């Protein structure tokens, strides 16, 4: 990263930090933390949409910074235990990240994202539990999968 890229990324990083830090503090989902996590994911989406609409491409360091709380959230919770609305927002965040990330994405990470999207679309893990993911959640997973492909 040259000096110009670093100067351009600082305001972006500061905006993302206001959401990513609190999101890291709420990665273990409980009934009481779900509304906070959902709100933080909405804020993160708004910031990412704003960044993308300004024509800024996310660099690898910024992508990894945003991905870390998402990864931690997914890693600390069974995917079937994550409510539809937060999971939909997670896929929306991943979709935005993947638009620039595919340049840097390691094969093992691509594989994990591919399997996560596919499991939600295919209903893996929800069979026999009397619960199917909402169409909006499946659509968000499909959009992410399409971006990966």
PDB file of N, CA and C in Angstrom, residues 50-110:
ATOM      1  N   UNK A  50     -22.182   3.003   1.519  1.00  0.00           N
ATOM      2  CA  UNK A  50     -21.715   4.373   1.305  1.00  0.00           C
ATOM      3  C   UNK A  50     -20.309   4.389   0.708  1.00  0.00           C
ATOM      4  N   UNK A  51     -19.442   3.546   1.241  1.00  0.00           N
ATOM      5  CA  UNK A  51     -18.069   3.456   0.737  1.00  0.00           C
ATOM      6  C   UNK A  51     -18.076   3.017  -0.724  1.00  0.00           C
ATOM      7  N   UNK A  52     -18.837   1.971  -1.026  1.00  0.00           N
ATOM      8  CA  UNK A  52     -18.894   1.458  -2.407  1.00  0.00           C
ATOM      9  C   UNK A  52     -19.494   2.486  -3.359  1.00  0.00           C
ATOM     10  N   UNK A  53     -20.529   3.208  -2.903  1.00  0.00           N
ATOM     11  CA  UNK A  53     -21.169   4.187  -3.790  1.00  0.00           C
ATOM     12  C   UNK A  53     -20.261   5.380  -4.075  1.00  0.00           C
ATOM     13  N   UNK A  54     -19.262   5.590  -3.205  1.00  0.00           N
ATOM     14  CA  UNK A  54     -18.317   6.686  -3.447  1.00  0.00           C
ATOM     15  C   UNK A  54     -17.229   6.281  -4.440  1.00  0.00           C
ATOM     16  N   UNK A  55     -17.263   5.023  -4.891  1.00  0.00           N
ATOM     17  CA  UNK A  55     -16.297   4.549  -5.865  1.00  0.00           C
ATOM     18  C   UNK A  55     -15.033   3.989  -5.253  1.00  0.00           C
ATOM     19  N   UNK A  56     -14.984   3.902  -3.939  1.00  0.00           N
ATOM     20  CA  UNK A  56     -13.800   3.392  -3.241  1.00  0.00           C
ATOM     21  C   UNK A  56     -13.810   1.869  -3.276  1.00  0.00           C
ATOM     22  N   UNK A  57     -12.711   1.270  -3.668  1.00  0.00           N
ATOM     23  CA  UNK A  57     -12.547  -0.182  -3.610  1.00  0.00           C
ATOM     24  C   UNK A  57     -11.866  -0.527  -2.298  1.00  0.00           C
ATOM     25  N   UNK A  58     -12.371  -1.529  -1.648  1.00  0.00           N
ATOM     26  CA  UNK A  58     -11.804  -1.941  -0.370  1.00  0.00           C
ATOM     27  C   UNK A  58     -10.479  -2.663  -0.600  1.00  0.00           C
ATOM     28  N   UNK A  59      -9.459  -2.286   0.158  1.00  0.00           N
ATOM     29  CA  UNK A  59      -8.174  -2.967   0.040  1.00  0.00           C
ATOM     30  C   UNK A  59      -8.181  -4.209   0.934  1.00  0.00           C
ATOM     31  N   UNK A  60      -7.164  -5.035   0.779  1.00  0.00           N
ATOM     32  CA  UNK A  60      -7.115  -6.308   1.499  1.00  0.00           C
ATOM     33  C   UNK A  60      -7.142  -6.132   3.018  1.00  0.00           C
ATOM     34  N   UNK A  61      -6.409  -5.153   3.516  1.00  0.00           N
ATOM     35  CA  UNK A  61      -6.366  -4.932   4.969  1.00  0.00           C
ATOM     36  C   UNK A  61      -7.733  -4.521   5.506  1.00  0.00           C
ATOM     37  N   UNK A  62      -8.427  -3.675   4.787  1.00  0.00           N
ATOM     38  CA  UNK A  62      -9.758  -3.222   5.213  1.00  0.00           C
ATOM     39  C   UNK A  62     -10.748  -4.374   5.167  1.00  0.00           C
ATOM     40  N   UNK A  63     -10.678  -5.180   4.115  1.00  0.00           N
ATOM     41  CA  UNK A  63     -11.572  -6.333   3.990  1.00  0.00           C
ATOM     42  C   UNK A  63     -11.363  -7.291   5.162  1.00  0.00           C
ATOM     43  N   UNK A  64     -10.112  -7.580   5.463  1.00  0.00           N
ATOM     44  CA  UNK A  64      -9.823  -8.499   6.565  1.00  0.00           C
ATOM     45  C   UNK A  64     -10.254  -7.912   7.905  1.00  0.00           C
ATOM     46  N   UNK A  65     -10.153  -6.606   8.055  1.00  0.00           N
ATOM     47  CA  UNK A  65     -10.586  -5.943   9.285  1.00  0.00           C
ATOM     48  C   UNK A  65     -12.102  -6.100   9.469  1.00  0.00           C
ATOM     49  N   UNK A  66     -12.854  -5.904   8.413  1.00  0.00           N
ATOM     50  CA  UNK A  66     -14.313  -6.033   8.476  1.00  0.00           C
ATOM     51  C   UNK A  66     -14.710  -7.499   8.627  1.00  0.00           C
ATOM     52  N   UNK A  67     -13.982  -8.370   7.954  1.00  0.00           N
ATOM     53  CA  UNK A  67     -14.326  -9.789   7.990  1.00  0.00           C
ATOM     54  C   UNK A  67     -14.107 -10.405   9.368  1.00  0.00           C
ATOM     55  N   UNK A  68     -13.128  -9.932  10.113  1.00  0.00           N
ATOM     56  CA  UNK A  68     -12.791 -10.575  11.384  1.00  0.00           C
ATOM     57  C   UNK A  68     -13.977 -10.666  12.359  1.00  0.00           C
ATOM     58  N   UNK A  69     -14.730  -9.594  12.608  1.00  0.00           N
ATOM     59  CA  UNK A  69     -15.881  -9.775  13.509  1.00  0.00           C
ATOM     60  C   UNK A  69     -16.974 -10.670  12.908  1.00  0.00           C
ATOM     61  N   UNK A  70     -17.109 -10.652  11.584  1.00  0.00           N
ATOM     62  CA  UNK A  70     -18.091 -11.529  10.934  1.00  0.00           C
ATOM     63  C   UNK A  70     -17.662 -12.986  11.123  1.00  0.00           C
ATOM     64  N   UNK A  71     -16.394 -13.257  10.876  1.00  0.00           N
ATOM     65  CA  UNK A  71     -15.844 -14.597  11.063  1.00  0.00           C
ATOM     66  C   UNK A  71     -16.027 -15.044  12.513  1.00  0.00           C
ATOM     67  N   UNK A  72     -15.715 -14.167  13.446  1.00  0.00           N
ATOM     68  CA  UNK A  72     -15.827 -14.502  14.864  1.00  0.00           C
ATOM     69  C   UNK A  72     -17.275 -14.791  15.241  1.00  0.00           C
ATOM     70  N   UNK A  73     -18.181 -13.997  14.719  1.00  0.00           N
ATOM     71  CA  UNK A  73     -19.613 -14.209  14.959  1.00  0.00           C
ATOM     72  C   UNK A  73     -20.050 -15.575  14.440  1.00  0.00           C
ATOM     73  N   UNK A  74     -19.622 -15.917  13.239  1.00  0.00           N
ATOM     74  CA  UNK A  74     -19.972 -17.215  12.658  1.00  0.00           C
ATOM     75  C   UNK A  74     -19.284 -18.365  13.396  1.00  0.00           C
ATOM     76  N   UNK A  75     -18.075 -18.126  13.846  1.00  0.00           N
ATOM     77  CA  UNK A  75     -17.299 -19.167  14.513  1.00  0.00           C
ATOM     78  C   UNK A  75     -17.777 -19.441  15.946  1.00  0.00           C
ATOM     79  N   UNK A  76     -18.297 -18.425  16.617  1.00  0.00           N
ATOM     80  CA  UNK A  76     -18.737 -18.579  18.014  1.00  0.00           C
ATOM     81  C   UNK A  76     -20.165 -19.083  18.153  1.00  0.00           C
ATOM     82  N   UNK A  77     -20.869 -19.174  17.048  1.00  0.00           N
ATOM     83  CA  UNK A  77     -22.275 -19.563  17.105  1.00  0.00           C
ATOM     84  C   UNK A  77     -22.557 -20.631  16.057  1.00  0.00           C
ATOM     85  N   UNK A  78     -23.369 -21.593  16.427  1.00  0.00           N
ATOM     86  CA  UNK A  78     -23.819 -22.588  15.461  1.00  0.00           C
ATOM     87  C   UNK A  78     -24.665 -21.855  14.425  1.00  0.00           C
ATOM     88  N   UNK A  79     -24.401 -22.087  13.148  1.00  0.00           N
ATOM     89  CA  UNK A  79     -25.100 -21.323  12.110  1.00  0.00           C
ATOM     90  C   UNK A  79     -26.616 -21.466  12.182  1.00  0.00           C
ATOM     91  N   UNK A  80     -27.112 -22.641  12.605  1.00  0.00           N
ATOM     92  CA  UNK A  80     -28.566 -22.796  12.713  1.00  0.00           C
ATOM     93  C   UNK A  80     -29.128 -22.000  13.882  1.00  0.00           C
ATOM     94  N   UNK A  81     -28.263 -21.596  14.834  1.00  0.00           N
ATOM     95  CA  UNK A  81     -28.714 -20.812  15.991  1.00  0.00           C
ATOM     96  C   UNK A  81     -28.737 -19.313  15.705  1.00  0.00           C
ATOM     97  N   UNK A  82     -28.143 -18.899  14.589  1.00  0.00           N
ATOM     98  CA  UNK A  82     -28.151 -17.475  14.239  1.00  0.00           C
ATOM     99  C   UNK A  82     -29.495 -17.159  13.601  1.00  0.00           C
ATOM    100  N   UNK A  83     -30.238 -16.202  14.150  1.00  0.00           N
ATOM    101  CA  UNK A  83     -31.549 -15.854  13.579  1.00  0.00           C
ATOM    102  C   UNK A  83     -31.425 -15.387  12.127  1.00  0.00           C
ATOM    103  N   UNK A  84     -32.516 -15.516  11.393  1.00  0.00           N
ATOM    104  CA  UNK A  84     -32.523 -15.188   9.971  1.00  0.00           C
ATOM    105  C   UNK A  84     -32.058 -13.767   9.663  1.00  0.00           C
ATOM    106  N   UNK A  85     -32.596 -12.791  10.377  1.00  0.00           N
ATOM    107  CA  UNK A  85     -32.274 -11.400  10.038  1.00  0.00           C
ATOM    108  C   UNK A  85     -30.778 -11.088  10.189  1.00  0.00           C
ATOM    109  N   UNK A  86     -30.142 -11.435  11.316  1.00  0.00           N
ATOM    110  CA  UNK A  86     -28.696 -11.200  11.381  1.00  0.00           C
ATOM    111  C   UNK A  86     -27.907 -12.012  10.348  1.00  0.00           C
ATOM    112  N   UNK A  87     -28.330 -13.249  10.088  1.00  0.00           N
ATOM    113  CA  UNK A  87     -27.623 -14.061   9.099  1.00  0.00           C
ATOM    114  C   UNK A  87     -27.762 -13.463   7.698  1.00  0.00           C
ATOM    115  N   UNK A  88     -28.936 -12.966   7.393  1.00  0.00           N
ATOM    116  CA  UNK A  88     -29.136 -12.283   6.101  1.00  0.00           C
ATOM    117  C   UNK A  88     -28.172 -11.100   5.977  1.00  0.00           C
ATOM    118  N   UNK A  89     -28.045 -10.313   7.029  1.00  0.00           N
ATOM    119  CA  UNK A  89     -27.147  -9.155   7.003  1.00  0.00           C
ATOM    120  C   UNK A  89     -25.687  -9.591   6.899  1.00  0.00           C
ATOM    121  N   UNK A  90     -25.348 -10.707   7.543  1.00  0.00           N
ATOM    122  CA  UNK A  90     -23.990 -11.235   7.427  1.00  0.00           C
ATOM    123  C   UNK A  90     -23.688 -11.569   5.973  1.00  0.00           C
ATOM    124  N   UNK A  91     -24.620 -12.224   5.296  1.00  0.00           N
ATOM    125  CA  UNK A  91     -24.418 -12.550   3.881  1.00  0.00           C
ATOM    126  C   UNK A  91     -24.329 -11.288   3.028  1.00  0.00           C
ATOM    127  N   UNK A  92     -25.088 -10.282   3.370  1.00  0.00           N
ATOM    128  CA  UNK A  92     -25.033  -9.021   2.623  1.00  0.00           C
ATOM    129  C   UNK A  92     -23.670  -8.355   2.793  1.00  0.00           C
ATOM    130  N   UNK A  93     -23.129  -8.394   4.015  1.00  0.00           N
ATOM    131  CA  UNK A  93     -21.785  -7.855   4.272  1.00  0.00           C
ATOM    132  C   UNK A  93     -20.758  -8.661   3.482  1.00  0.00           C
ATOM    133  N   UNK A  94     -20.856  -9.980   3.558  1.00  0.00           N
ATOM    134  CA  UNK A  94     -19.913 -10.835   2.835  1.00  0.00           C
ATOM    135  C   UNK A  94     -19.981 -10.589   1.327  1.00  0.00           C
ATOM    136  N   UNK A  95     -21.170 -10.374   0.826  1.00  0.00           N
ATOM    137  CA  UNK A  95     -21.340 -10.097  -0.604  1.00  0.00           C
ATOM    138  C   UNK A  95     -20.585  -8.822  -0.997  1.00  0.00           C
ATOM    139  N   UNK A  96     -20.729  -7.786  -0.200  1.00  0.00           N
ATOM    140  CA  UNK A  96     -20.024  -6.527  -0.485  1.00  0.00           C
ATOM    141  C   UNK A  96     -18.515  -6.740  -0.415  1.00  0.00           C
ATOM    142  N   UNK A  97     -18.057  -7.442   0.615  1.00  0.00           N
ATOM    143  CA  UNK A  97     -16.627  -7.692   0.759  1.00  0.00           C
ATOM    144  C   UNK A  97     -16.082  -8.500  -0.412  1.00  0.00           C
ATOM    145  N   UNK A  98     -16.844  -9.488  -0.850  1.00  0.00           N
ATOM    146  CA  UNK A  98     -16.366 -10.372  -1.913  1.00  0.00           C
ATOM    147  C   UNK A  98     -16.235  -9.668  -3.258  1.00  0.00           C
ATOM    148  N   UNK A  99     -16.905  -8.557  -3.430  1.00  0.00           N
ATOM    149  CA  UNK A  99     -16.782  -7.822  -4.699  1.00  0.00           C
ATOM    150  C   UNK A  99     -15.354  -7.343  -4.931  1.00  0.00           C
ATOM    151  N   UNK A 100     -14.622  -7.049  -3.867  1.00  0.00           N
ATOM    152  CA  UNK A 100     -13.217  -6.682  -3.983  1.00  0.00           C
ATOM    153  C   UNK A 100     -12.302  -7.803  -3.497  1.00  0.00           C
ATOM    154  N   UNK A 101     -12.805  -8.637  -2.610  1.00  0.00           N
ATOM    155  CA  UNK A 101     -11.989  -9.638  -1.940  1.00  0.00           C
ATOM    156  C   UNK A 101     -11.549 -10.770  -2.857  1.00  0.00           C
ATOM    157  N   UNK A 102     -12.319 -11.043  -3.897  1.00  0.00           N
ATOM    158  CA  UNK A 102     -11.985 -12.184  -4.737  1.00  0.00           C
ATOM    159  C   UNK A 102     -10.578 -12.067  -5.310  1.00  0.00           C
ATOM    160  N   UNK A 103     -10.015 -10.854  -5.330  1.00  0.00           N
ATOM    161  CA  UNK A 103      -8.631 -10.669  -5.777  1.00  0.00           C
ATOM    162  C   UNK A 103      -7.647 -11.284  -4.797  1.00  0.00           C
ATOM    163  N   UNK A 104      -8.003 -11.283  -3.513  1.00  0.00           N
ATOM    164  CA  UNK A 104      -7.085 -11.699  -2.446  1.00  0.00           C
ATOM    165  C   UNK A 104      -7.521 -12.980  -1.744  1.00  0.00           C
ATOM    166  N   UNK A 105      -8.715 -13.424  -1.958  1.00  0.00           N
ATOM    167  CA  UNK A 105      -9.328 -14.508  -1.192  1.00  0.00           C
ATOM    168  C   UNK A 105      -8.550 -15.810  -1.354  1.00  0.00           C
ATOM    169  N   UNK A 106      -8.136 -16.367  -0.227  1.00  0.00           N
ATOM    170  CA  UNK A 106      -7.443 -17.647  -0.248  1.00  0.00           C
ATOM    171  C   UNK A 106      -8.452 -18.753  -0.526  1.00  0.00           C
ATOM    172  N   UNK A 107      -7.973 -19.811  -1.140  1.00  0.00           N
ATOM    173  CA  UNK A 107      -8.842 -20.908  -1.544  1.00  0.00           C
ATOM    174  C   UNK A 107      -9.602 -21.499  -0.356  1.00  0.00           C
ATOM    175  N   UNK A 108      -8.949 -21.644   0.792  1.00  0.00           N
ATOM    176  CA  UNK A 108      -9.623 -22.217   1.967  1.00  0.00           C
ATOM    177  C   UNK A 108     -10.766 -21.309   2.431  1.00  0.00           C
ATOM    178  N   UNK A 109     -10.588 -19.985   2.347  1.00  0.00           N
ATOM    179  CA  UNK A 109     -11.645 -19.055   2.734  1.00  0.00           C
ATOM    180  C   UNK A 109     -12.788 -19.093   1.723  1.00  0.00           C
ATOM    181  N   UNK A 110     -12.440 -19.156   0.436  1.00  0.00           N
ATOM    182  CA  UNK A 110     -13.446 -19.250  -0.620  1.00  0.00           C
ATOM    183  C   UNK A 110     -14.280 -20.511  -0.395  1.00  0.00           C
TER     184      UNK A 110
END
